[in-house]
Amino acid sequence: MTTTNAKAVVFAYHNVGVRSIKTLLAKGIDIALVVTHEDNPAETIWFESVAALCAEHGIPSITPADPKSEDLYAQVAAIAPDFIFSFYYRHMLPVNLLALAKRGAYNLHGSLLPKYRGRVPVNWAVLHGETETGATLHEMAAKPDAGAIIAQVSVPILPDDTAYEVFGKLTVAAEQTLWQALPGLLSGRVHPLPNQLEQGSYFGGRKPEDGRIDWSQTAQQVYNLHRAVAPPYPGAFFDQNGHRFVIGKARLTDREVGNLAIGLHVLDNMIFGVCGDGRAVKILELLNGPRALTAQELRDMLAS
């Protein structure tokens, strides 16, 4: 492992946080402190643990509730870091804290900025049918994801990719972006590009209710929603005949569905969701509670 004279404080969570910390270590950066989150017991934790990585490498880590606290500011000021990095940390960092980084404060964001600034950018990109996204390393500023761009790496979004699958690609892209940018950051030879916000977009977080299916939409829109929130995310859902159903797996289909009403149907022992444009989504796994339903079980439920 190479060594440098650079000292960093890192704010990190999730798989991107784990891979990015490993990248800094591989480049010989002295990580003096990692600030991360306590896992939310109400959230499905399908990703790697930053806290566990820190314990493995003997890196001090803390989980303050508020990154704007005076105690945290004092702790970072005492370290006097060359760099502050944020890797999928879920809170905005205050400007006075960012100013403590002598050689700059940088964030890895999960989109090709200036598109999809804000929260859960991968899910939004899949929902909107994008065919490409990526990772961007940028300077941190007072506004979210608004600082100058240092480096970007793009990845494809294939027609049947779920957000989970895209996130896997994005984790690799984030590692590549950071790896490529670090030599310039360490040498002081970087050429930031303007982050032209007027050409981009901003989105907030998604709520559970945002996963509700509207069958009057086109089949592509319904399918995109499924892909955007498919497990391990909570899944696209709907209510029919007094039952709540969640789509686990699905595919677009060109199956002729005639003049069937929108919503769930069983045809030839297969489950379809008929949409507002007359096309259908073939549902390969339909959940009612924790259990996957057979076509016959669904037929009985719809008949009751």
Tab-separated table of C-alpha atoms in Angstrom:
chain	number	residue	atom	x	y	z
A	1	MET	CA	0.000	0.000	0.000
A	2	THR	CA	1.271	3.457	-0.879
A	3	THR	CA	1.397	6.225	1.726
A	4	THR	CA	0.791	9.941	1.474
A	5	ASN	CA	0.902	12.845	3.875
A	6	ALA	CA	-2.830	13.472	3.374
A	7	LYS	CA	-5.200	13.199	6.322
A	8	ALA	CA	-8.950	12.844	5.831
A	9	VAL	CA	-12.200	12.856	7.746
A	10	VAL	CA	-14.783	10.707	5.985
A	11	PHE	CA	-18.580	10.789	6.233
A	12	ALA	CA	-19.818	7.482	4.821
A	13	TYR	CA	-22.575	4.873	4.706
A	14	HIS	CA	-23.793	2.047	2.476
A	15	ASN	CA	-21.829	0.040	-0.102
A	16	VAL	CA	-20.452	3.171	-1.757
A	17	GLY	CA	-19.108	4.246	1.621
A	18	VAL	CA	-17.384	0.894	2.163
A	19	ARG	CA	-15.794	0.733	-1.296
A	20	SER	CA	-14.720	4.377	-1.181
A	21	ILE	CA	-13.033	4.019	2.198
A	22	LYS	CA	-11.179	0.991	0.846
A	23	THR	CA	-10.098	3.095	-2.132
A	24	LEU	CA	-8.734	5.857	0.104
A	25	LEU	CA	-6.824	3.271	2.124
A	26	ALA	CA	-5.396	1.754	-1.054
A	27	LYS	CA	-4.123	5.207	-2.047
A	28	GLY	CA	-2.419	5.590	1.328
A	29	ILE	CA	-4.630	8.311	2.758
A	30	ASP	CA	-4.659	8.562	6.551
A	31	ILE	CA	-8.316	8.353	7.605
A	32	ALA	CA	-8.349	9.977	11.027
A	33	LEU	CA	-12.104	9.670	11.625
A	34	VAL	CA	-15.177	8.193	9.975
A	35	VAL	CA	-18.634	9.590	10.670
A	36	THR	CA	-21.423	7.165	9.786
A	37	HIS	CA	-25.025	6.299	10.708
A	38	GLU	CA	-26.562	3.850	13.106
A	39	ASP	CA	-28.616	1.322	11.140
A	40	ASN	CA	-32.342	1.998	11.237
A	41	PRO	CA	-34.136	-1.106	12.630
A	42	ALA	CA	-37.133	-0.292	10.440
A	43	GLU	CA	-35.011	-0.434	7.271
A	44	THR	CA	-34.019	-3.572	5.374
A	45	ILE	CA	-30.224	-3.581	5.656
A	46	TRP	CA	-29.023	-5.286	2.479
A	47	PHE	CA	-25.778	-3.339	2.195
A	48	GLU	CA	-22.340	-3.509	3.785
A	49	SER	CA	-21.450	-1.852	7.079
A	50	VAL	CA	-19.087	1.115	7.220
A	51	ALA	CA	-18.827	0.714	11.005
A	52	ALA	CA	-17.717	-2.912	10.618
A	53	LEU	CA	-15.081	-1.922	8.056
A	54	CYS	CA	-13.737	0.737	10.412
A	55	ALA	CA	-13.537	-1.781	13.253
A	56	GLU	CA	-11.636	-4.181	11.000
A	57	HIS	CA	-9.072	-1.518	10.086
A	58	GLY	CA	-8.870	0.189	13.469
A	59	ILE	CA	-10.291	3.463	12.188
A	60	PRO	CA	-12.149	5.561	14.778
A	61	SER	CA	-15.835	5.882	13.859
A	62	ILE	CA	-18.726	7.770	15.414
A	63	THR	CA	-22.476	8.044	14.717
A	64	PRO	CA	-23.627	11.523	15.777
A	65	ALA	CA	-27.296	12.278	15.225
A	66	ASP	CA	-26.568	15.779	13.971
A	67	PRO	CA	-23.568	16.654	11.772
A	68	LYS	CA	-24.145	20.316	12.665
A	69	SER	CA	-23.292	19.754	16.323
A	70	GLU	CA	-20.609	21.845	18.004
A	71	ASP	CA	-18.983	18.711	19.394
A	72	LEU	CA	-18.472	17.251	15.935
A	73	TYR	CA	-17.128	20.554	14.633
A	74	ALA	CA	-14.609	20.687	17.472
A	75	GLN	CA	-13.558	17.080	16.863
A	76	VAL	CA	-12.953	17.650	13.144
A	77	ALA	CA	-11.193	20.977	13.805
A	78	ALA	CA	-8.794	19.220	16.187
A	79	ILE	CA	-7.893	16.744	13.431
A	80	ALA	CA	-7.228	19.594	10.956
A	81	PRO	CA	-7.876	17.350	7.923
A	82	ASP	CA	-6.497	17.961	4.472
A	83	PHE	CA	-9.682	16.525	2.967
A	84	ILE	CA	-13.266	15.890	3.960
A	85	PHE	CA	-15.060	13.259	1.915
A	86	SER	CA	-18.739	12.304	1.886
A	87	PHE	CA	-19.648	8.889	0.461
A	88	TYR	CA	-23.402	8.247	0.601
A	89	TYR	CA	-23.702	9.932	3.972
A	90	ARG	CA	-27.363	10.882	4.335
A	91	HIS	CA	-27.118	14.396	5.792
A	92	MET	CA	-25.968	17.699	4.350
A	93	LEU	CA	-22.756	18.948	5.924
A	94	PRO	CA	-22.657	22.576	7.126
A	95	VAL	CA	-20.434	25.021	5.281
A	96	ASN	CA	-18.398	25.884	8.394
A	97	LEU	CA	-17.515	22.206	8.773
A	98	LEU	CA	-16.525	21.892	5.105
A	99	ALA	CA	-14.214	24.891	5.509
A	100	LEU	CA	-12.067	22.871	7.928
A	101	ALA	CA	-10.705	20.799	5.029
A	102	LYS	CA	-7.459	22.501	4.016
A	103	ARG	CA	-7.351	20.907	0.560
A	104	GLY	CA	-11.049	20.590	-0.186
A	105	ALA	CA	-14.288	18.821	0.667
A	106	TYR	CA	-15.694	16.356	-1.869
A	107	ASN	CA	-18.828	14.227	-2.256
A	108	LEU	CA	-19.568	11.172	-4.381
A	109	HIS	CA	-23.076	11.399	-5.823
A	110	GLY	CA	-24.950	8.590	-7.569
A	111	SER	CA	-25.868	10.314	-10.810
A	112	LEU	CA	-24.299	12.118	-13.734
A	113	LEU	CA	-24.618	15.619	-12.339
A	114	PRO	CA	-26.280	17.988	-12.867
A	115	LYS	CA	-29.043	15.413	-13.515
A	116	TYR	CA	-30.756	13.840	-10.507
A	117	ARG	CA	-29.384	16.012	-7.744
A	118	GLY	CA	-30.875	15.218	-4.333
A	119	ARG	CA	-32.054	11.988	-2.741
A	120	VAL	CA	-32.169	8.381	-4.064
A	121	PRO	CA	-30.906	9.289	-7.552
A	122	VAL	CA	-30.675	5.681	-8.768
A	123	ASN	CA	-34.332	4.974	-7.999
A	124	TRP	CA	-35.453	8.182	-9.706
A	125	ALA	CA	-33.348	7.446	-12.803
A	126	VAL	CA	-34.855	3.960	-13.173
A	127	LEU	CA	-38.361	5.287	-12.537
A	128	HIS	CA	-37.949	7.811	-15.348
A	129	GLY	CA	-36.717	5.199	-17.810
A	130	GLU	CA	-33.175	6.525	-18.126
A	131	THR	CA	-30.739	4.370	-20.113
A	132	GLU	CA	-27.619	5.720	-18.390
A	133	THR	CA	-26.502	7.016	-15.037
A	134	GLY	CA	-23.220	7.122	-13.158
A	135	ALA	CA	-21.152	8.492	-10.306
A	136	THR	CA	-19.892	12.044	-9.885
A	137	LEU	CA	-17.193	13.344	-7.550
A	138	HIS	CA	-17.819	17.015	-6.882
A	139	GLU	CA	-16.906	19.804	-4.526
A	140	MET	CA	-19.332	20.176	-1.643
A	141	ALA	CA	-21.215	23.468	-1.355
A	142	ALA	CA	-24.071	25.002	0.609
A	143	LYS	CA	-26.646	23.568	-1.842
A	144	PRO	CA	-26.941	19.801	-2.324
A	145	ASP	CA	-24.895	18.319	-5.165
A	146	ALA	CA	-24.189	21.801	-6.523
A	147	GLY	CA	-20.398	22.120	-6.382
A	148	ALA	CA	-17.976	21.951	-9.301
A	149	ILE	CA	-17.487	18.536	-10.913
A	150	ILE	CA	-14.143	16.776	-10.477
A	151	ALA	CA	-14.763	13.437	-12.226
A	152	GLN	CA	-17.544	11.226	-13.576
A	153	VAL	CA	-17.945	7.598	-14.675
A	154	SER	CA	-21.104	6.442	-16.473
A	155	VAL	CA	-22.878	3.061	-16.413
A	156	PRO	CA	-25.727	1.704	-18.573
A	157	ILE	CA	-29.236	1.062	-17.309
A	158	LEU	CA	-30.490	-1.922	-19.278
A	159	PRO	CA	-34.223	-2.267	-20.053
A	160	ASP	CA	-34.862	-4.885	-17.343
A	161	ASP	CA	-32.405	-3.601	-14.709
A	162	THR	CA	-33.836	-2.998	-11.262
A	163	ALA	CA	-32.561	-0.175	-9.069
A	164	TYR	CA	-30.737	-2.773	-6.977
A	165	GLU	CA	-28.861	-4.009	-10.035
A	166	VAL	CA	-28.040	-0.475	-11.134
A	167	PHE	CA	-26.805	0.341	-7.647
A	168	GLY	CA	-24.337	-2.539	-7.950
A	169	LYS	CA	-22.949	-0.997	-11.129
A	170	LEU	CA	-22.919	2.418	-9.519
A	171	THR	CA	-20.847	1.170	-6.591
A	172	VAL	CA	-18.137	0.099	-9.034
A	173	ALA	CA	-18.438	3.401	-10.920
A	174	ALA	CA	-18.036	5.335	-7.666
A	175	GLU	CA	-14.860	3.410	-6.853
A	176	GLN	CA	-13.496	4.069	-10.351
A	177	THR	CA	-14.378	7.763	-10.166
A	178	LEU	CA	-12.584	8.217	-6.863
A	179	TRP	CA	-9.586	6.121	-7.949
A	180	GLN	CA	-9.136	8.229	-11.081
A	181	ALA	CA	-9.569	11.550	-9.277
A	182	LEU	CA	-7.341	10.974	-6.248
A	183	PRO	CA	-3.950	11.484	-7.957
A	184	GLY	CA	-5.022	14.951	-9.071
A	185	LEU	CA	-6.501	15.809	-5.679
A	186	LEU	CA	-3.326	14.691	-3.905
A	187	SER	CA	-1.044	16.595	-6.266
A	188	GLY	CA	-3.236	19.700	-6.298
A	189	ARG	CA	-3.700	19.441	-10.056
A	190	VAL	CA	-7.418	19.250	-10.669
A	191	HIS	CA	-9.498	21.039	-13.266
A	192	PRO	CA	-13.071	21.307	-11.952
A	193	LEU	CA	-15.895	21.613	-14.444
A	194	PRO	CA	-18.940	23.806	-13.815
A	195	ASN	CA	-21.990	22.013	-12.452
A	196	GLN	CA	-24.609	23.667	-14.642
A	197	LEU	CA	-27.640	23.304	-12.404
A	198	GLU	CA	-30.023	24.903	-14.880
A	199	GLN	CA	-29.409	21.953	-17.215
A	200	GLY	CA	-30.103	19.348	-14.534
A	201	SER	CA	-32.820	18.225	-12.160
A	202	TYR	CA	-33.440	17.862	-8.431
A	203	PHE	CA	-35.517	15.216	-6.648
A	204	GLY	CA	-36.384	14.623	-3.014
A	205	GLY	CA	-36.676	11.380	-1.098
A	206	ARG	CA	-39.349	8.808	-1.840
A	207	LYS	CA	-42.069	7.779	0.617
A	208	PRO	CA	-43.616	4.284	0.888
A	209	GLU	CA	-46.839	5.542	-0.704
A	210	ASP	CA	-44.858	6.535	-3.816
A	211	GLY	CA	-44.598	2.804	-4.571
A	212	ARG	CA	-48.356	2.462	-5.183
A	213	ILE	CA	-49.176	1.279	-8.714
A	214	ASP	CA	-51.612	3.246	-10.851
A	215	TRP	CA	-52.777	0.707	-13.423
A	216	SER	CA	-54.199	3.488	-15.595
A	217	GLN	CA	-50.626	4.408	-16.507
A	218	THR	CA	-48.852	2.801	-19.459
A	219	ALA	CA	-47.272	-0.628	-19.054
A	220	GLN	CA	-43.816	0.937	-19.410
A	221	GLN	CA	-44.530	3.394	-16.591
A	222	VAL	CA	-45.807	0.612	-14.312
A	223	TYR	CA	-42.822	-1.552	-15.193
A	224	ASN	CA	-40.411	1.295	-14.489
A	225	LEU	CA	-41.998	1.797	-11.067
A	226	HIS	CA	-41.579	-1.906	-10.332
A	227	ARG	CA	-37.920	-1.774	-11.388
A	228	ALA	CA	-37.296	1.357	-9.313
A	229	VAL	CA	-38.552	-0.137	-6.044
A	230	ALA	CA	-38.194	-3.904	-6.566
A	231	PRO	CA	-36.790	-5.921	-3.626
A	232	PRO	CA	-34.683	-5.408	-1.578
A	233	TYR	CA	-36.519	-2.064	-1.732
A	234	PRO	CA	-40.138	-2.286	-0.462
A	235	GLY	CA	-41.632	-3.150	-3.874
A	236	ALA	CA	-44.400	-1.670	-6.019
A	237	PHE	CA	-47.810	-2.456	-4.514
A	238	PHE	CA	-51.538	-2.112	-5.059
A	239	ASP	CA	-54.840	-3.091	-3.446
A	240	GLN	CA	-57.460	-5.197	-5.190
A	241	ASN	CA	-60.496	-7.080	-3.836
A	242	GLY	CA	-59.534	-6.104	-0.297
A	243	HIS	CA	-56.040	-7.593	-0.558
A	244	ARG	CA	-52.655	-5.890	-0.756
A	245	PHE	CA	-50.276	-7.251	-3.357
A	246	VAL	CA	-46.584	-6.485	-3.911
A	247	ILE	CA	-44.744	-7.271	-7.125
A	248	GLY	CA	-41.539	-9.205	-6.481
A	249	LYS	CA	-40.516	-9.929	-10.080
A	250	ALA	CA	-42.032	-8.886	-13.406
A	251	ARG	CA	-41.366	-8.347	-17.104
A	252	LEU	CA	-42.969	-6.314	-19.849
A	253	THR	CA	-44.865	-8.497	-22.299
A	254	ASP	CA	-46.500	-8.181	-25.699
A	255	ARG	CA	-49.155	-10.714	-24.695
A	256	GLU	CA	-52.546	-9.850	-26.112
A	257	VAL	CA	-54.936	-9.155	-23.224
A	258	GLY	CA	-58.007	-8.230	-25.234
A	259	ASN	CA	-60.422	-5.857	-23.564
A	260	LEU	CA	-59.685	-6.855	-19.984
A	261	ALA	CA	-60.146	-4.202	-17.325
A	262	ILE	CA	-57.023	-2.662	-15.828
A	263	GLY	CA	-55.573	-4.498	-12.858
A	264	LEU	CA	-54.712	-8.097	-12.011
A	265	HIS	CA	-55.798	-11.065	-14.122
A	266	VAL	CA	-54.906	-14.741	-14.440
A	267	LEU	CA	-54.570	-15.994	-18.031
A	268	ASP	CA	-53.389	-19.514	-18.943
A	269	ASN	CA	-52.185	-19.993	-15.370
A	270	MET	CA	-50.021	-16.862	-15.583
A	271	ILE	CA	-50.461	-13.552	-13.739
A	272	PHE	CA	-50.722	-10.296	-15.649
A	273	GLY	CA	-51.265	-6.688	-14.709
A	274	VAL	CA	-53.276	-4.929	-17.417
A	275	CYS	CA	-52.388	-1.257	-17.852
A	276	GLY	CA	-54.060	1.839	-19.212
A	277	ASP	CA	-52.526	1.561	-22.692
A	278	GLY	CA	-53.916	-1.954	-23.185
A	279	ARG	CA	-50.521	-3.590	-22.704
A	280	ALA	CA	-49.639	-5.822	-19.781
A	281	VAL	CA	-46.899	-6.543	-17.284
A	282	LYS	CA	-46.295	-10.243	-16.718
A	283	ILE	CA	-45.880	-10.787	-12.974
A	284	LEU	CA	-43.420	-13.563	-12.227
A	285	GLU	CA	-43.630	-13.237	-8.445
A	286	LEU	CA	-46.603	-11.723	-6.624
A	287	LEU	CA	-46.473	-11.341	-2.869
A	288	ASN	CA	-49.309	-11.185	-0.379
A	289	GLY	CA	-47.571	-10.461	2.891
A	290	PRO	CA	-44.358	-12.505	3.014
A	291	ARG	CA	-45.757	-15.271	0.800
A	292	ALA	CA	-45.519	-15.643	-2.983
A	293	LEU	CA	-48.860	-16.561	-4.557
A	294	THR	CA	-49.535	-19.168	-7.212
A	295	ALA	CA	-51.812	-18.271	-10.100
A	296	GLN	CA	-54.541	-20.490	-8.657
A	297	GLU	CA	-54.298	-18.861	-5.232
A	298	LEU	CA	-54.628	-15.451	-6.863
A	299	ARG	CA	-57.601	-16.594	-8.944
A	300	ASP	CA	-59.347	-17.731	-5.768
A	301	MET	CA	-58.589	-14.425	-4.023
A	302	LEU	CA	-59.906	-12.369	-6.930
A	303	ALA	CA	-63.077	-14.477	-7.072
A	304	SER	CA	-63.851	-14.084	-3.371
